[in-house]
PDB file of C-alpha atoms in Angstrom:
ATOM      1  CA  UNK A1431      -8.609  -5.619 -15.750  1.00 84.00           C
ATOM      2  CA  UNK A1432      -7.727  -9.224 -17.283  1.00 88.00           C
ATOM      3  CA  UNK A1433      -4.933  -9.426 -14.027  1.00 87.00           C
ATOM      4  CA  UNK A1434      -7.119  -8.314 -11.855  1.00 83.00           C
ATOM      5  CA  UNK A1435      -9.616 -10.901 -12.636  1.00 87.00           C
ATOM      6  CA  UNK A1436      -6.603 -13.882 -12.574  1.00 88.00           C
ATOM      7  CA  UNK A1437      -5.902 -12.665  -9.304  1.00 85.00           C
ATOM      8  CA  UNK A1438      -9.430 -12.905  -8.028  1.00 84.00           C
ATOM      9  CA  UNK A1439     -10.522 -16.105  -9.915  1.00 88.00           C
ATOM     10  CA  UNK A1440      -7.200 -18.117  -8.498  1.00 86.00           C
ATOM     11  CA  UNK A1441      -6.239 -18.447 -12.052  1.00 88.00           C
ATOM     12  CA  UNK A1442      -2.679 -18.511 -13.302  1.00 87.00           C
ATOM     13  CA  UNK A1443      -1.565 -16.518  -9.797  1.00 84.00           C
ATOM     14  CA  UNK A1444       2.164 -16.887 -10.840  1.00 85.00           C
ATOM     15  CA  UNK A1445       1.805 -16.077 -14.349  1.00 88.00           C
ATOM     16  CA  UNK A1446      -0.537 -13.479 -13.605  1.00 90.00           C
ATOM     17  CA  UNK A1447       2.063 -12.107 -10.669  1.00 89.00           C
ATOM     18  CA  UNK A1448       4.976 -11.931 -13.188  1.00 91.00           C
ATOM     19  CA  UNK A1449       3.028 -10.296 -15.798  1.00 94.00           C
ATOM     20  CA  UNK A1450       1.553  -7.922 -12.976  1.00 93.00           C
ATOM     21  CA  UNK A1451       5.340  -7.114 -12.064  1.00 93.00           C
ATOM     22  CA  UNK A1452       6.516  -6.427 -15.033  1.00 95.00           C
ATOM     23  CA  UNK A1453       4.203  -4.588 -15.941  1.00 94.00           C
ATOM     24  CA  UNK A1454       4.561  -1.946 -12.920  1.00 94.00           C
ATOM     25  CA  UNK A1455       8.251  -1.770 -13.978  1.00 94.00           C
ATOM     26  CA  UNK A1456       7.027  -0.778 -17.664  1.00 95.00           C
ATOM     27  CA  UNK A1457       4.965   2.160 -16.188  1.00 94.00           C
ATOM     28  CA  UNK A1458       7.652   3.010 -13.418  1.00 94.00           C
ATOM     29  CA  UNK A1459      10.012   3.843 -17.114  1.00 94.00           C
ATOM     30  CA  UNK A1460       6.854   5.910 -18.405  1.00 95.00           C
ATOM     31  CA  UNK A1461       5.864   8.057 -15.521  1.00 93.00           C
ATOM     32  CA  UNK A1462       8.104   7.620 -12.067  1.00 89.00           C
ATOM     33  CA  UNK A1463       4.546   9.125 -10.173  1.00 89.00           C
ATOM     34  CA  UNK A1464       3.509   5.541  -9.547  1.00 90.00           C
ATOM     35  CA  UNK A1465       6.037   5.145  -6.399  1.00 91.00           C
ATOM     36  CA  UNK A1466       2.438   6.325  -4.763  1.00 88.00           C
ATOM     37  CA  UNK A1467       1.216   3.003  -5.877  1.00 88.00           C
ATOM     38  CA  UNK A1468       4.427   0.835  -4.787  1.00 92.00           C
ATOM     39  CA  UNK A1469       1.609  -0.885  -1.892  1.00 91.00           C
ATOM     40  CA  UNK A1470      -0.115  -2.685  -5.334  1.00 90.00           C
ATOM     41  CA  UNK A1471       3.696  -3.861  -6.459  1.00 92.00           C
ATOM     42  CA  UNK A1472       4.006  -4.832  -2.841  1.00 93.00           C
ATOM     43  CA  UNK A1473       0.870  -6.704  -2.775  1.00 90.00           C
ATOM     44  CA  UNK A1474       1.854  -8.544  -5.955  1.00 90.00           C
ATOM     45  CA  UNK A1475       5.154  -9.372  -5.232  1.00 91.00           C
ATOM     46  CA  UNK A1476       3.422 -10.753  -2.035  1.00 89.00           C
ATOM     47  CA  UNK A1477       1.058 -13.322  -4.079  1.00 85.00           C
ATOM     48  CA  UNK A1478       4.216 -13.901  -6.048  1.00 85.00           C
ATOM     49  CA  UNK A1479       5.961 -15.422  -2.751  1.00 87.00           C
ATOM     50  CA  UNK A1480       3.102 -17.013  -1.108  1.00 83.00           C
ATOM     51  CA  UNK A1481       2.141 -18.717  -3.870  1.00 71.00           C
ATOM     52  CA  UNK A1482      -1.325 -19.807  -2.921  1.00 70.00           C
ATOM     53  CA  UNK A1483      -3.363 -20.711  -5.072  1.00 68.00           C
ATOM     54  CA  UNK A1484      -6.373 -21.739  -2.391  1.00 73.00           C
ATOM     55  CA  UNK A1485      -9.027 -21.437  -2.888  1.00 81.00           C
ATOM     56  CA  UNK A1486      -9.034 -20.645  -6.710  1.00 84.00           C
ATOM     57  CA  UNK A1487      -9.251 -22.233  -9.781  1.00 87.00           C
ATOM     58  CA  UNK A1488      -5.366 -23.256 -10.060  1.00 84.00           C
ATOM     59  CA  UNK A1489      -6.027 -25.323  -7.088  1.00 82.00           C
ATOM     60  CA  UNK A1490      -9.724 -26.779  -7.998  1.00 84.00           C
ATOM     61  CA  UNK A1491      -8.114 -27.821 -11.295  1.00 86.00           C
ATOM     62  CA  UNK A1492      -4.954 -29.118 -10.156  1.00 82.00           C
ATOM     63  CA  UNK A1493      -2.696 -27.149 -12.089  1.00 79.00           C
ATOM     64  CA  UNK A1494       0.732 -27.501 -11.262  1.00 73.00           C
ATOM     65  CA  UNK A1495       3.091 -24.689  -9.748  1.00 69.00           C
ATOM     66  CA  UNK A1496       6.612 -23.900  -8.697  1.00 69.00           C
ATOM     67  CA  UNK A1497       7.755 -20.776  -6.971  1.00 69.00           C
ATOM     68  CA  UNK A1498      11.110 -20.361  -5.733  1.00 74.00           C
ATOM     69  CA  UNK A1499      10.388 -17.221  -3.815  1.00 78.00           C
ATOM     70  CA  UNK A1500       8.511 -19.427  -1.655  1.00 75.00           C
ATOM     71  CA  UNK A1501      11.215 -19.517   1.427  1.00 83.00           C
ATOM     72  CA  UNK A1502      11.101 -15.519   1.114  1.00 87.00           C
ATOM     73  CA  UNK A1503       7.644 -16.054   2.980  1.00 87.00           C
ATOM     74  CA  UNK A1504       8.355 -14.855   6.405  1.00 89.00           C
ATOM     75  CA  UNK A1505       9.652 -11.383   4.449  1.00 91.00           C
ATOM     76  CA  UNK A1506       6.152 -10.786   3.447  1.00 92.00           C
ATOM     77  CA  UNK A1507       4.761  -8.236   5.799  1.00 94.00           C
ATOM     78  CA  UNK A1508       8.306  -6.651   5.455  1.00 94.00           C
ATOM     79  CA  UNK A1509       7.503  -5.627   1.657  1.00 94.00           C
ATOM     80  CA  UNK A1510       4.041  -5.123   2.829  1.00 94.00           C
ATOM     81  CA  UNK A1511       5.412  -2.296   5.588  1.00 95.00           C
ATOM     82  CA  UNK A1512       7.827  -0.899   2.743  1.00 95.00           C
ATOM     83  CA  UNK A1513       5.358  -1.047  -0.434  1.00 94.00           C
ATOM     84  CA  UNK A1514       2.934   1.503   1.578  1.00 94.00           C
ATOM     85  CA  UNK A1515       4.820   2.847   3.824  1.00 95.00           C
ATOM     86  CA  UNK A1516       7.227   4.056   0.824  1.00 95.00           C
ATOM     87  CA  UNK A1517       3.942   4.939  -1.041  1.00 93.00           C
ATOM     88  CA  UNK A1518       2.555   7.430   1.896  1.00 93.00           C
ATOM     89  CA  UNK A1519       6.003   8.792   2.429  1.00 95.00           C
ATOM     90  CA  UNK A1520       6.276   9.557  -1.521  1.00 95.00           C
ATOM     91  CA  UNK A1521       2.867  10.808  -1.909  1.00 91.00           C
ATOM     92  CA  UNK A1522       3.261  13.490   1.338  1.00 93.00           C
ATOM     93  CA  UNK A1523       6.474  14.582   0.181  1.00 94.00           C
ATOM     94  CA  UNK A1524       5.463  14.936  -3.496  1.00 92.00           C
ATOM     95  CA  UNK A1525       1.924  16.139  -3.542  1.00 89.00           C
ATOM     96  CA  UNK A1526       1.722  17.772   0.108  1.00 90.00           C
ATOM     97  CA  UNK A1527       5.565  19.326   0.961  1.00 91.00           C
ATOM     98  CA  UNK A1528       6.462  19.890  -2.869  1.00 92.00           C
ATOM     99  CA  UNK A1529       3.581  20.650  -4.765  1.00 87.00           C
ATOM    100  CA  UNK A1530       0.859  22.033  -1.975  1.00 89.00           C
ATOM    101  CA  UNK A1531      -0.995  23.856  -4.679  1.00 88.00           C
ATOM    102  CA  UNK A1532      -3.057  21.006  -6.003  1.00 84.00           C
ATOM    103  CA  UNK A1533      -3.892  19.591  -2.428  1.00 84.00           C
ATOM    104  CA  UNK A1534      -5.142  22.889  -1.394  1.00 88.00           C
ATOM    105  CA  UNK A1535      -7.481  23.200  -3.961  1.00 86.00           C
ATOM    106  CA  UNK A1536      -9.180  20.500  -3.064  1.00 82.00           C
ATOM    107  CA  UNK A1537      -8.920  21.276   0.420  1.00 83.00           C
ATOM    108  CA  UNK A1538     -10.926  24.909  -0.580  1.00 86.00           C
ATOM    109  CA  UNK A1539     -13.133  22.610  -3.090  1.00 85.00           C
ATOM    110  CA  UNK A1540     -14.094  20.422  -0.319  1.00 80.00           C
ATOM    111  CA  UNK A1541     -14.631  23.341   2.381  1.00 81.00           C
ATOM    112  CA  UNK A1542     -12.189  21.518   4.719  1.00 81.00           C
ATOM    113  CA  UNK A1543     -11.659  24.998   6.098  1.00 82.00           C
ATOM    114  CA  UNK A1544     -15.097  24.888   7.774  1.00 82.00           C
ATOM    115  CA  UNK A1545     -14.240  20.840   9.651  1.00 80.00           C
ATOM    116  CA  UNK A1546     -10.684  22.871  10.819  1.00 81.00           C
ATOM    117  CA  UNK A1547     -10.899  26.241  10.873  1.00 86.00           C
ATOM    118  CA  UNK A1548      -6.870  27.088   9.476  1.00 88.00           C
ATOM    119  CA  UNK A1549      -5.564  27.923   6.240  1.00 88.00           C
ATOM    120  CA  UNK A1550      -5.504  25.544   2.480  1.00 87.00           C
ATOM    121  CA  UNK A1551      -1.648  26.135   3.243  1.00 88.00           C
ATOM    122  CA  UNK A1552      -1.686  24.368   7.027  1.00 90.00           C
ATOM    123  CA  UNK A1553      -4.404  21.791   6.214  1.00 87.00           C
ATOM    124  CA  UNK A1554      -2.155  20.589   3.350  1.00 90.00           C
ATOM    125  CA  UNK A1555       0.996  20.512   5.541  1.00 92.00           C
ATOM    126  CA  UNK A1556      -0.793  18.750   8.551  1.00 90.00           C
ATOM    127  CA  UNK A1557      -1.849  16.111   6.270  1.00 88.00           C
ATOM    128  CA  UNK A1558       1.466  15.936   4.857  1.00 92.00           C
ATOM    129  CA  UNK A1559       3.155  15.702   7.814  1.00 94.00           C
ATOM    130  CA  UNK A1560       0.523  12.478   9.390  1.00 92.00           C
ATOM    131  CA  UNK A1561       1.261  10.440   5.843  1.00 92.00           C
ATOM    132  CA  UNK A1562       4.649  11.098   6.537  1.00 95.00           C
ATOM    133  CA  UNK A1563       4.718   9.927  10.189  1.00 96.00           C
ATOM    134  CA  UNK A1564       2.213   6.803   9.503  1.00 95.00           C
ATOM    135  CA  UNK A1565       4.298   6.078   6.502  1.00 95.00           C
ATOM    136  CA  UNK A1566       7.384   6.305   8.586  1.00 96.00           C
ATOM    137  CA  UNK A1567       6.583   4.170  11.087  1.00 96.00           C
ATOM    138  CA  UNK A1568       4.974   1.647   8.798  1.00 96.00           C
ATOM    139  CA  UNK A1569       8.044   1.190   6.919  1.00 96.00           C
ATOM    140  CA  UNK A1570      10.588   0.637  10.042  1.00 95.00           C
ATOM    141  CA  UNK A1571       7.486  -1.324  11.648  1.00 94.00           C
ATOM    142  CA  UNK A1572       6.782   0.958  14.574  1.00 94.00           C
ATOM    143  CA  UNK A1573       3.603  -0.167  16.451  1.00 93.00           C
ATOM    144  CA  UNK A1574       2.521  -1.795  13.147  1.00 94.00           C
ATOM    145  CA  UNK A1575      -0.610  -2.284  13.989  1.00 94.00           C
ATOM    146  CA  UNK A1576      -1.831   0.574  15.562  1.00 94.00           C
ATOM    147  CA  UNK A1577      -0.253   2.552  12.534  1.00 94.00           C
ATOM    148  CA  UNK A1578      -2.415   0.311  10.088  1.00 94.00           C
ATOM    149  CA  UNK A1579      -5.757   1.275  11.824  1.00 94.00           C
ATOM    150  CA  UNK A1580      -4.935   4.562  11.707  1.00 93.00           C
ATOM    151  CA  UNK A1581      -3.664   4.474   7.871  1.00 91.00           C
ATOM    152  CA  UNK A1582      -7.123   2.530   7.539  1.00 90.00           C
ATOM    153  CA  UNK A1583      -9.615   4.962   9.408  1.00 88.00           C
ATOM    154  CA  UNK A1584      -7.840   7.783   7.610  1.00 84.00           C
ATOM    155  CA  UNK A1585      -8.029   6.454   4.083  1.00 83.00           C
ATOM    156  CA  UNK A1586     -11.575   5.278   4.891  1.00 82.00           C
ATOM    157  CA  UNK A1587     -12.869   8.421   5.910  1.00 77.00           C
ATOM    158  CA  UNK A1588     -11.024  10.316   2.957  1.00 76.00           C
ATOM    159  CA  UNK A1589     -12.250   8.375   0.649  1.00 75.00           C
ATOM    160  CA  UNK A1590     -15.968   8.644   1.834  1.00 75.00           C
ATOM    161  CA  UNK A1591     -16.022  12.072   2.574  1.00 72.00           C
ATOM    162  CA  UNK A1592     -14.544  12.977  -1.112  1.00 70.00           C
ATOM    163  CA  UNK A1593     -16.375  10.503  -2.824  1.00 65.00           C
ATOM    164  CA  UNK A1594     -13.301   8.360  -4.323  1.00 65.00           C
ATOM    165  CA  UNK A1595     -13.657   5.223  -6.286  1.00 62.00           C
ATOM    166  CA  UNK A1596     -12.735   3.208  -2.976  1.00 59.00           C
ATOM    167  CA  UNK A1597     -12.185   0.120  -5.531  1.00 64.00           C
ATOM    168  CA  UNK A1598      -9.396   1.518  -7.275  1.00 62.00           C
ATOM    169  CA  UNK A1599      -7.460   1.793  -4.024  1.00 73.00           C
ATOM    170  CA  UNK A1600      -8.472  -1.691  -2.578  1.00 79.00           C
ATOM    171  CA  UNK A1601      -5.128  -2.891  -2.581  1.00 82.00           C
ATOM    172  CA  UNK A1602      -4.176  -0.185   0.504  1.00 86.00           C
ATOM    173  CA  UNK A1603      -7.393  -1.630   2.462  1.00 87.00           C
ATOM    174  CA  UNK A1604      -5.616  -5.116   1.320  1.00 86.00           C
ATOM    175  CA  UNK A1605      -2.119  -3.873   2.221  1.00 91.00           C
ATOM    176  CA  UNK A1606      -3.582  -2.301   5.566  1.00 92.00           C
ATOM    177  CA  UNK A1607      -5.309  -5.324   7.059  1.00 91.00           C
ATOM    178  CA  UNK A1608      -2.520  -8.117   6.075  1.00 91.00           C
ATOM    179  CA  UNK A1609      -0.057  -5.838   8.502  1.00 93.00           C
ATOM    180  CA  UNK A1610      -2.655  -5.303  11.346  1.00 93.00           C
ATOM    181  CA  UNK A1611      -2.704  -9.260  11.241  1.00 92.00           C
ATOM    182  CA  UNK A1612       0.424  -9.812  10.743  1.00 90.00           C
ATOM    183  CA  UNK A1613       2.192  -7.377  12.237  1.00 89.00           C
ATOM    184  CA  UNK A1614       5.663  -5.843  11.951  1.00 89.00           C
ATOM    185  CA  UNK A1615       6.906  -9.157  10.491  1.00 88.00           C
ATOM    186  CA  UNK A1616      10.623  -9.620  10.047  1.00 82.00           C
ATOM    187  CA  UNK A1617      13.361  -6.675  10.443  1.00 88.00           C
ATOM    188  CA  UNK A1618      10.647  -4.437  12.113  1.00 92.00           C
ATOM    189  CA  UNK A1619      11.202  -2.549  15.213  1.00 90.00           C
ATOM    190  CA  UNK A1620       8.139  -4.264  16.682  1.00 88.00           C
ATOM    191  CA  UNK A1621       9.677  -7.307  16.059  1.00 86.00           C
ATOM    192  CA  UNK A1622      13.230  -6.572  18.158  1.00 84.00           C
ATOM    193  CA  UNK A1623      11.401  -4.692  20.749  1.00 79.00           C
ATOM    194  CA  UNK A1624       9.436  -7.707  21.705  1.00 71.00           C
ATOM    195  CA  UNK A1625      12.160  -9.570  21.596  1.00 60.00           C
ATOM    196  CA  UNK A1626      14.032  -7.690  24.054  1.00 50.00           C
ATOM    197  CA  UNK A1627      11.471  -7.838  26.512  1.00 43.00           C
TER     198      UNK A1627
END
């Protein structure tokens, strides 16, 4: 909670970044589940290389800063596309392909039977199987864009229709819209295919 409110206040980004880092790294040695949340360590690592501090208090205050990741900034939507794009991929192979028994309780919880009339067993693989694509595509920067506003209407309506804590997930919405401005970015197919045109 303290990082989260350096972040937000401007305070201490790059301090705040390296803690933030190392701290993902710490868990990652605990529990190897939080791949699923590589989009936050993308995010992170992003605000690490940007190095930004407007507007914020770092910047109101004058307080001096140095990053040398700075000339790493044109990589950015690069480990945007690969923090959750790797996530999505992850998460549909682990929780949907591997371990379908949790998903389809919720899926029987929920009803979702009655929205699509098919089985727990083929609602959990179809879902699967589109956070695999979008995550897929997302991470060799296929049609960027359209693949964010899909990964955003999708999470949106997920999370409203099962009544998530949309704030503890902010950093996909964050993750979502930075590629849907930016694009593919560097090393993206997008990127070549435009290039060949």
């Amino acid at each position: 909670i303290l990082l989260g409110f350096l972040f937000i206040t401007g305070f201490l980004v790059i301090p705040t970044a390296l803690a933030s880092i190392f701290l993902y790294f710490l868990a990652f040695q605990v529990d190897h589940y939080v791949i699923g949340n590589l989009d936050f360590f993308a995010i992170v690592l992003s605000l690490l290389i940007v190095e930004n501090e407007r507007p914020g208090i770092d910047d109101l205050i004058g307080m001096p800063h140095y990053s040398p990741f700075k000339r790493l900034k044109s990589l950015v939507p690069l480990i945007m596309r690969l923090g959750i794009g790797v996530s999505m991929v992850y998460l549909a192979i682990y929780e949907k392909i591997l371990n379908p028994h949790i998903s389809e309780i919720i899926v029987r919880e929920f009803g979702l039977m009655n929205v699509f009339p098919v089985s727990p067993a083929m609602w959990v693989l179809s879902v699967g199987i589109i956070e695999l694509v979008i995550g897929t595509f997302l991470i060799v920067g296929f049609k960027t864009r359209l693949m964010s506003a899909v990964a955003f209407v999708v999470l949106s309506g997920s999370f409203f229709y099962f009544g998530e804590d949309v704030a503890s997930h902010i950093t996909l919405f964050g993750v979502l819209a930075v590629l849907f401005i930016t694009e593919g970015g560097a090393l993206s197919y997008d990127k070549k295919y435009s290039k060949s045109c």
